[in-house]
XYZ file of C-alpha atoms in Angstrom:
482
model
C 9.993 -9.029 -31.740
C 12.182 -12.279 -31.505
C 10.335 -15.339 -31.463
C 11.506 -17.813 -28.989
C 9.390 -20.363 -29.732
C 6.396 -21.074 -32.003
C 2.988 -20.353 -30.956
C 1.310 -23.674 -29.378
C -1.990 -24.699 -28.808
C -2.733 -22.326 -26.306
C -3.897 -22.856 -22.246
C -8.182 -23.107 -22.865
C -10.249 -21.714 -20.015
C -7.542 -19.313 -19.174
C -7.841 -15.389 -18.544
C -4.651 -14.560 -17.770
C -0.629 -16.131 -17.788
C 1.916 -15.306 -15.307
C 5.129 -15.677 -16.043
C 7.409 -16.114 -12.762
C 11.138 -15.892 -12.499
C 13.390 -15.297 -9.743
C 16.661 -14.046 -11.272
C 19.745 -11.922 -10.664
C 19.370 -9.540 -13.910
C 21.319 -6.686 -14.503
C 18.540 -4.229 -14.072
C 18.482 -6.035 -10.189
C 22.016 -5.709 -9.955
C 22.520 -2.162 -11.138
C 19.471 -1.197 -9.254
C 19.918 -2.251 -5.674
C 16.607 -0.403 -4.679
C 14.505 -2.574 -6.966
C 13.156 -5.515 -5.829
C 10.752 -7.028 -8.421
C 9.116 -5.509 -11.963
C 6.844 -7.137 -14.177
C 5.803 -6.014 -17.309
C 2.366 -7.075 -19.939
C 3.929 -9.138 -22.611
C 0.689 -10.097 -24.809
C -2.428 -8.731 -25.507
C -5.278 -9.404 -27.272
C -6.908 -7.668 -30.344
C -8.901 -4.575 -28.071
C -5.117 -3.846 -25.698
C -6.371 -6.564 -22.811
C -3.589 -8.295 -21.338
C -3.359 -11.983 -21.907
C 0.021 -12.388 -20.349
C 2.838 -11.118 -18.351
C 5.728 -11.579 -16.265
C 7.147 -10.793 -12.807
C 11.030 -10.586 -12.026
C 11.544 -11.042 -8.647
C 15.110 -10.363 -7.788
C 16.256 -13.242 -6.421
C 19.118 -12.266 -3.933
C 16.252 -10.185 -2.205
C 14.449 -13.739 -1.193
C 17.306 -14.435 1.173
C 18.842 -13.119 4.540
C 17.530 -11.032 6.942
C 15.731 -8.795 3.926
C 13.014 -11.271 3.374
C 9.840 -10.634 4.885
C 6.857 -13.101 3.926
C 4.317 -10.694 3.963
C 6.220 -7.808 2.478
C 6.750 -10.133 -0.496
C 3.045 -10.903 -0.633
C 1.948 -7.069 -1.236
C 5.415 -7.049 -3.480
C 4.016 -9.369 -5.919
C -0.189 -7.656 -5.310
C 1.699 -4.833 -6.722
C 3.026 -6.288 -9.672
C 0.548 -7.822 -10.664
C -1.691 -4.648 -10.713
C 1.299 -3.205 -13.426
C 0.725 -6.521 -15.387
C -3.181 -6.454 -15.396
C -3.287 -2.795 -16.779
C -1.898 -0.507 -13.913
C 0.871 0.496 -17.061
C 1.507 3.614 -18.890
C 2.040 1.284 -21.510
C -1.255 0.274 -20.907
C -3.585 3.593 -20.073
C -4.247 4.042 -24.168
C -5.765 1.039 -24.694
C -8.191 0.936 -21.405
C -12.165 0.448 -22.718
C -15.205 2.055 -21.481
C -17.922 -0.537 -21.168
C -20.178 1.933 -19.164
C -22.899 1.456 -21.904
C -22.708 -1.980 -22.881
C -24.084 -5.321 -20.647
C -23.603 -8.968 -21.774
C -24.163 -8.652 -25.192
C -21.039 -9.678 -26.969
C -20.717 -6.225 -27.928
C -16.944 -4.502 -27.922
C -16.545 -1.966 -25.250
C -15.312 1.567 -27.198
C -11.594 2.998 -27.168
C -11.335 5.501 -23.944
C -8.646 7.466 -25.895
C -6.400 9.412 -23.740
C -7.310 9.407 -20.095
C -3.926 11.421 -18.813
C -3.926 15.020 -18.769
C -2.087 17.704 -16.752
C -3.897 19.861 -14.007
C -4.007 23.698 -13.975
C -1.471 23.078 -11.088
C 1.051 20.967 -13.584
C 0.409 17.973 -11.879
C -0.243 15.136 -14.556
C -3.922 13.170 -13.748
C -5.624 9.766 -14.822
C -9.190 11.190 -16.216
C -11.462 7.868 -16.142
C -14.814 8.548 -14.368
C -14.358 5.716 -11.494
C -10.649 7.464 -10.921
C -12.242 10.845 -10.176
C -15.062 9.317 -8.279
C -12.615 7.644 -5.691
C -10.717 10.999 -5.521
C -13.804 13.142 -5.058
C -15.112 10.993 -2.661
C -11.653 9.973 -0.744
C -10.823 14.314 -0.567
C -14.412 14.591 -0.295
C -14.588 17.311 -2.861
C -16.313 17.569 -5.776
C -13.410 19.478 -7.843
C -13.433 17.915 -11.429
C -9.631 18.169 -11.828
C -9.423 15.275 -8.986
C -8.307 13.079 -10.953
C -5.905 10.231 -9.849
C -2.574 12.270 -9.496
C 0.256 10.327 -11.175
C 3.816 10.623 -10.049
C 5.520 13.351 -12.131
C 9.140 13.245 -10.685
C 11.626 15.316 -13.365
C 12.669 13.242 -16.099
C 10.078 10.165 -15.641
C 7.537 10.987 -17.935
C 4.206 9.319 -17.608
C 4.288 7.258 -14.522
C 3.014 3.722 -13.726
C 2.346 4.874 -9.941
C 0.615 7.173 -7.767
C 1.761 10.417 -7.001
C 3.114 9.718 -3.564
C 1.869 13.407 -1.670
C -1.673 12.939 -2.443
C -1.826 8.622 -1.933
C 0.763 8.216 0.174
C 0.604 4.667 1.599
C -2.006 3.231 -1.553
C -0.441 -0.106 -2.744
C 0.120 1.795 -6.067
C 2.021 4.818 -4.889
C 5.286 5.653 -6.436
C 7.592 5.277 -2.831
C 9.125 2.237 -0.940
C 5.878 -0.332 -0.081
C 7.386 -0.287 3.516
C 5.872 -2.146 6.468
C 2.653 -4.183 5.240
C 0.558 -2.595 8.116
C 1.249 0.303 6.649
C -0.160 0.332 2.634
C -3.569 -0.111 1.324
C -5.443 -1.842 -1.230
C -7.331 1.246 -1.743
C -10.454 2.519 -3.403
C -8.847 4.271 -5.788
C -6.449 1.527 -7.176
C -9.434 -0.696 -7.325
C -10.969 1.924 -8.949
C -8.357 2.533 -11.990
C -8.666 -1.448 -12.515
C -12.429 -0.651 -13.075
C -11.964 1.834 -15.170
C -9.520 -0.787 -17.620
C -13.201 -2.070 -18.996
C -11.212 -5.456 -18.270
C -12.743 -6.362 -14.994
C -15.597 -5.879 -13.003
C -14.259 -4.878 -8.984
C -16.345 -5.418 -5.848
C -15.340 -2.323 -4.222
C -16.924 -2.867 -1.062
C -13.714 -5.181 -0.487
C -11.526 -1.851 -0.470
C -9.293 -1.073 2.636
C -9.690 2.506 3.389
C -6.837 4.554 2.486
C -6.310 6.860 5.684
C -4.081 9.386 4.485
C -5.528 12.636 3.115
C -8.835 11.419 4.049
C -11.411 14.642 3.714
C -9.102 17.045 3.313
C -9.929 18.778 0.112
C -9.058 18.862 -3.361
C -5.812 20.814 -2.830
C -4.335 18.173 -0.041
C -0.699 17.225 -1.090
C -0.308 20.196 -3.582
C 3.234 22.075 -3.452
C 1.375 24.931 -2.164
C -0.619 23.567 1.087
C 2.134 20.626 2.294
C 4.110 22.633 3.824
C 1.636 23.743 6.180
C 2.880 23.318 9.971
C -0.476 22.709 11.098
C -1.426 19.874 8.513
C -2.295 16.326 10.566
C -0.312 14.926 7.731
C 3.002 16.866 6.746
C 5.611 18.005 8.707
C 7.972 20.658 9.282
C 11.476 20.971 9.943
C 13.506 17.748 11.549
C 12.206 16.528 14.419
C 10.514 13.381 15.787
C 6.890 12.640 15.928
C 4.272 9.861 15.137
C 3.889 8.577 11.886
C 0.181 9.361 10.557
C -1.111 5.523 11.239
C 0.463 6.086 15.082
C 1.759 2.954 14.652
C 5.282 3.996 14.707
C 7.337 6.729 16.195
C 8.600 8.857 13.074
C 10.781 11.545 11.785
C 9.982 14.150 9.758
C 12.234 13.740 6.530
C 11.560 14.021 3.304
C 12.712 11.758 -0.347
C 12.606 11.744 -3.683
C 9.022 11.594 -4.609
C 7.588 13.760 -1.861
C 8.858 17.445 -3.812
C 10.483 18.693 -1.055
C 7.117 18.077 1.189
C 7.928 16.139 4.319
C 6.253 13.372 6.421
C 7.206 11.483 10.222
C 8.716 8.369 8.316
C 9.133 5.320 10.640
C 12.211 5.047 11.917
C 14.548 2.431 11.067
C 14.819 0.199 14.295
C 12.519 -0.100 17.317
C 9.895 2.075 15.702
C 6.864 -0.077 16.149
C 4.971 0.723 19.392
C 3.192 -2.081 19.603
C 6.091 -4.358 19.697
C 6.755 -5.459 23.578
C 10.608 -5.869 22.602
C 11.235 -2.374 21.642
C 10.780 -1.370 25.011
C 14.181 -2.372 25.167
C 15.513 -1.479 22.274
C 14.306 2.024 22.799
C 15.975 2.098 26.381
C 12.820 4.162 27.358
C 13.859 6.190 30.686
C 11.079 6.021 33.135
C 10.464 9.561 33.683
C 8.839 9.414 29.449
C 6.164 7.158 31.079
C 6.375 5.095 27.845
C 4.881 1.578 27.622
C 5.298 -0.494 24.243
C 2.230 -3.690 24.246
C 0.266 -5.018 21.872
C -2.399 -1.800 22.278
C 0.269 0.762 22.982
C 0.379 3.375 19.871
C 2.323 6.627 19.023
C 1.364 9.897 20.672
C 2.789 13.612 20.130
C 3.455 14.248 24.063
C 5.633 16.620 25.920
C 5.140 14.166 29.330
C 7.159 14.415 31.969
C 7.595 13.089 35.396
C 10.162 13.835 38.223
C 11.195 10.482 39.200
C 13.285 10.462 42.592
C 16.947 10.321 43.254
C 17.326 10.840 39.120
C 18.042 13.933 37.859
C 15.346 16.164 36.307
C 14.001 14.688 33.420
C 14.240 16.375 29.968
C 11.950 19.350 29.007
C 10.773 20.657 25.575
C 8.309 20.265 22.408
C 5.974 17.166 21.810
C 7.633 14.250 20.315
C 6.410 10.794 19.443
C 5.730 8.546 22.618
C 4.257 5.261 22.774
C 1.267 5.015 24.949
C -1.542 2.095 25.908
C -4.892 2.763 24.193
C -8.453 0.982 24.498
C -11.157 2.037 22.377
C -14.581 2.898 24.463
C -16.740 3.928 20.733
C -16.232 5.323 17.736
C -13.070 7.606 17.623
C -13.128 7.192 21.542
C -10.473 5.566 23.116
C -8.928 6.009 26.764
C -4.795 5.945 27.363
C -2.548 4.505 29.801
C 0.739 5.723 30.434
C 3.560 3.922 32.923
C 2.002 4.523 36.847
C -1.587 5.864 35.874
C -4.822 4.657 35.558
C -6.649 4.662 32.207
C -7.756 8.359 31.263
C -10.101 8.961 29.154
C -8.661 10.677 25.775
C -11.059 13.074 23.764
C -9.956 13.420 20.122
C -8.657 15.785 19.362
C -7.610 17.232 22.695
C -4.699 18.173 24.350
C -4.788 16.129 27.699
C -2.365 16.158 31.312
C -2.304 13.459 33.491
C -1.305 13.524 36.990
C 2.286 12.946 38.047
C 3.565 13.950 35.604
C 3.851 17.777 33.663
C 3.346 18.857 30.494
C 0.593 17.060 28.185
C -0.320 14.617 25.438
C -2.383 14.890 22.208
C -5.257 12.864 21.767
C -5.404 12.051 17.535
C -8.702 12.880 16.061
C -10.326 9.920 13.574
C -7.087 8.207 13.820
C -7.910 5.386 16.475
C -10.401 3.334 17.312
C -11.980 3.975 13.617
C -14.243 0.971 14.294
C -16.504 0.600 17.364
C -15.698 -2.911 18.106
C -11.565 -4.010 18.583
C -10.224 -7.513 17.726
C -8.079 -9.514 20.592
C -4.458 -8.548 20.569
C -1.649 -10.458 19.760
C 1.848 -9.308 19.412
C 2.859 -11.047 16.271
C 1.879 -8.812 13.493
C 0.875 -4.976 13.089
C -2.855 -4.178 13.129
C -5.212 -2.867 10.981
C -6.143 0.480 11.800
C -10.126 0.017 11.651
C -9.574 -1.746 15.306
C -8.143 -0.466 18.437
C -5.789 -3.526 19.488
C -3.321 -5.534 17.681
C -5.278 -8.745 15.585
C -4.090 -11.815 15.074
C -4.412 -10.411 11.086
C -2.052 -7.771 8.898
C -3.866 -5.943 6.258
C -2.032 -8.012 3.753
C -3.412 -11.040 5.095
C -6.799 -9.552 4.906
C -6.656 -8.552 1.546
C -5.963 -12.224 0.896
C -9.541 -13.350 1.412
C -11.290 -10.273 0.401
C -10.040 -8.364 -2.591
C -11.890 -9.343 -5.884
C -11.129 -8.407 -8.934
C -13.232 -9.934 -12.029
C -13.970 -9.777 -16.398
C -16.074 -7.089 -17.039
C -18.261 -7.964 -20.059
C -16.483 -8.135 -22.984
C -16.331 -9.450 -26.711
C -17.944 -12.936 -27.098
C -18.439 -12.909 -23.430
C -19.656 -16.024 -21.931
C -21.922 -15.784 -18.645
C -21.460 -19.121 -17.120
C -20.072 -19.607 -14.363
C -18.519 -16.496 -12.479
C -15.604 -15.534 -14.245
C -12.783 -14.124 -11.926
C -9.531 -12.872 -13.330
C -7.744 -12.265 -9.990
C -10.250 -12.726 -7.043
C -8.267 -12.554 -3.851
C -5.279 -10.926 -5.005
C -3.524 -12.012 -1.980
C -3.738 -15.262 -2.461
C -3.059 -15.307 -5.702
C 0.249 -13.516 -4.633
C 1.067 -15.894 -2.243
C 0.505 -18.759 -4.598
C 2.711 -17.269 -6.683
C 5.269 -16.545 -3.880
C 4.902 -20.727 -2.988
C 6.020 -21.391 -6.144
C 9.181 -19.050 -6.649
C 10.750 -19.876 -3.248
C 11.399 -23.679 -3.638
C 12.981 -22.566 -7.093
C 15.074 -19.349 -5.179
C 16.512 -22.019 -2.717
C 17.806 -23.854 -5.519
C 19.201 -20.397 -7.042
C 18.681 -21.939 -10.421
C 18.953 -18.543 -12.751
C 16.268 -18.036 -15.220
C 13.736 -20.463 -13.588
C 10.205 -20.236 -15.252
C 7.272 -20.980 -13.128
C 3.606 -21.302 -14.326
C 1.336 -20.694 -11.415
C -2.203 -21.775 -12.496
C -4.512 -21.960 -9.859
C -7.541 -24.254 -10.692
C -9.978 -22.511 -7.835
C -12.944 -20.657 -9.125
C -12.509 -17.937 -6.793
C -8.290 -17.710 -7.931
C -7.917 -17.832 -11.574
C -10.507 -18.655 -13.912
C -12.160 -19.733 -17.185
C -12.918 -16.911 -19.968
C -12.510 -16.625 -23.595
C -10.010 -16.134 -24.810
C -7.851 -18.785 -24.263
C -4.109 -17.411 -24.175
C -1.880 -18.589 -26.692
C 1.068 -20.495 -25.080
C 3.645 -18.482 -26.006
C 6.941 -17.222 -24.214
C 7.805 -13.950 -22.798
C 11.107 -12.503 -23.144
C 12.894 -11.532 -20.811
C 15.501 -9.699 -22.780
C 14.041 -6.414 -22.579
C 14.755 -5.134 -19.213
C 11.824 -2.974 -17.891
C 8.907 -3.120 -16.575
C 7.212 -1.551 -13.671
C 9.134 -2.077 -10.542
C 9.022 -1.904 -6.573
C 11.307 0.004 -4.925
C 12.979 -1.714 -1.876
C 12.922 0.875 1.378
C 16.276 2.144 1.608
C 15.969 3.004 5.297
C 16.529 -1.218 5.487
């Protein structure tokens, strides 16, 4: 270890230091893909993690790559890594299942990683398989939460990406922010640390794989043509959210299984403007609004003085939806009325041939729907577009605080990281002033005073320096796609 500077007095009434920098390092200019990593950089005597630091690549802040929000869930991310979501840190996580405010020290969990008769390397803590079981709804003891085991990594700091796809955690590009989760099973590995205590009623509900048994996103079962979540083959479709009109493709961490990715421009249905971009021919009977999301439909309608209008398989249109219950929902395409949809089901609609499939528990997976706007993408719990992402709703709702520990003190409500979010965006307030000024190396201490932010616990953190000469860390990947 090099010492950069001596040890000072320390920050009192602090659980955790961030350490902020937006910099141009080598590993972010030999890695184009990667646009932050942060790493732990102290701990205390029992593995907790006292401080750590996030490396935000700074030419990423700039241009027409910056997306507020997407930086948000960026830095949610990293901060998971830095508050125990490590392999460097998985050794040293505590089980406090049998110990209350006492003062007592939570015992050593030992090695929670293990590999699956299937090879498939697993975290084994008992909230971890808890999520799973109840996520797959299964009650296989081998679900535990699958870890990304792509050749040559080693342990993994993520989420296998064919059984979580779309979980904040998962070990693939974080993409479009309406379309990753805080999820249950994330919140439920941060449990499991014996660091914090997590109010898991604040999950978001992590859509993919939902019920679908313990062997969902195995080698064996993705490649199934009939799966509501894999694909076959090449051709265009609706990604699983029906948010966006997909192809089926494949990359580096899905094994050779493939999903409908979005596309890269003009995939969003629910963006007005991409009616244009699309250059939607009438006969499709597409309509892109606030409401409108992706259907698999082989509609077609003779429109006169055109030539016929092209015939084949179902591909991904973009349809008008209202929800009329739970997982009911009526559709609207260009020229008809609104028809009502039945999960599930295979519908035609007059004028035009051929037919569209209505997705089962997909839409509408709340009774009541917010008022659209065409800003921002929607949550899925609620038919039409909010005036909210899922991002911004994990700002005010995710809460993440100490679990009792040594010397614990039970005044007031200690929170390490209550809403996550805004911690995140704090954090991102802070860095951009310091980007625009492109000063290389900048340090910025974010210390938010708010009880319900950061705030006080024993023990106080030492002030002391992380280096930044080391470069690793757990990163985010940027989406290559653009």
């Amino acid at each position: 270890m090099t010492v950069l500077r001596p040890e000072g007095a320390g920050l009192p009434g602090t659980d955790f230091l961030l350490y902020l920098h937006t910099q141009s390092t080598d590993k972010c200019r030999t890695e184009a893909s990667v646009l932050a990593y942060a790493v732990h950089c102290q701990t205390d005597e029992q593995g907790r993690p006292l401080a750590g630091v996030v490396v935000i690549c700074r030419n990423n802040l700039s241009g027409v790559r910056f997306h507020h929000l997407s930086a948000v869930q960026m830095l949610i991310h990293e901060l998971f890594h830095a508050l125990g979501f490590s392999k460097e840190l998985f050794s040293t996580w505590r089980d406090c299942s049998l110990f209350t405010h006492t003062g007592l020290s939570c015992a050593p969990r030992g090695q929670v990683t293990n590999t699956d008769e299937a090879g498939q390397v697993r975290l084994y803590t008992p909230s971890v398989i808890s999520a799973m079981q109840e996520h797959l709804r299964s009650p296989d003891p081998q679900l535990g939460g699958p870890l990304e085991n792509q050749s040559g990594w080693g342990l993994s700091s993520h989420w296998e990406a064919r059984v979580l796809q779309g979980s904040i955690m998962a070990a693939a590009a974080l993409g479009d922010p309406a379309l990753v989760r805080i999820d249950p099973v994330t919140l439920a590995a941060l449990q499991d640390t014996g660091w914090y205590s997590v109010n898991h009623s604040k999950a978001q509900a992590l859509e993919w794989g939902e019920g679908q048994g313990a062997l969902f996103g195995s080698l064996s079962t993705c490649h199934d043509s009939s799966s509501p979540f894999f694909c076959t083959g090449s051709g265009s479709g609706c990604h699983y959210l029906h948010l966006h009109k997909g192809e089926c493709q494949s990359d580096e961490y899905l094994d050779g299984c493939r999903i409908y990715k979005p596309l890269i421009n003009g995939s969003e249905c629910w963006r007005e403007e991409n009616e244009k971009v699309s250059g939607t021919e009438e006969w499709s009977g597409e309509i892109y609004r606030s409401d409108s999301r992706c259907f698999f439909s082989s509609l077609n309608r003779e429109v006169r003085d055109l030539s016929p209008s092209p015939r084949g398989e179902s591909v991904g249109r973009c349809y008008r939806h209202r929800c009329t219950g739970l997982n009911q929902y009526q559709i609207q395409v260009s020229g008809s009325d609104w028809v009502d949809c039945p999960a599930g089901v295979a519908i035609q609609l007059p004028g035009y041939s051929g037919s569209v499939l209505c997705p089962d528990r997909r839409l509408c997976r709340q009774s009541q729907s917010v008022s659209p706007t065409n800003n921002q993408a929607p949550p899925l719990h609620a038919s039409p577009t909010p005036s909210s992402s899922p991002i911004e709703s994990a700002q005010s709702s995710t809460h993440v605080t100490n679990a009792p520990g040594p010397n614990f003190d039970p005044g007031p409500s200690s929170t390490v990281a209550s809403v996550l979010g805004g911690v995140a965006a704090l954090s991102l307030l802070a860095v951009l002033p310091v980007a625009c000024r492109r000063q290389c190396g900048s340090r910025v201490r974010v210390h938010a005073a708010a009880g319900d932010l950061v705030s006080v616990s024993p023990p106080a953190v030492q002030q002391q320096s992380c280096g930044l000469t080391q470069q690793c860390g757990d990163s985010t990947a940027a989406d290559t796609r653009g």
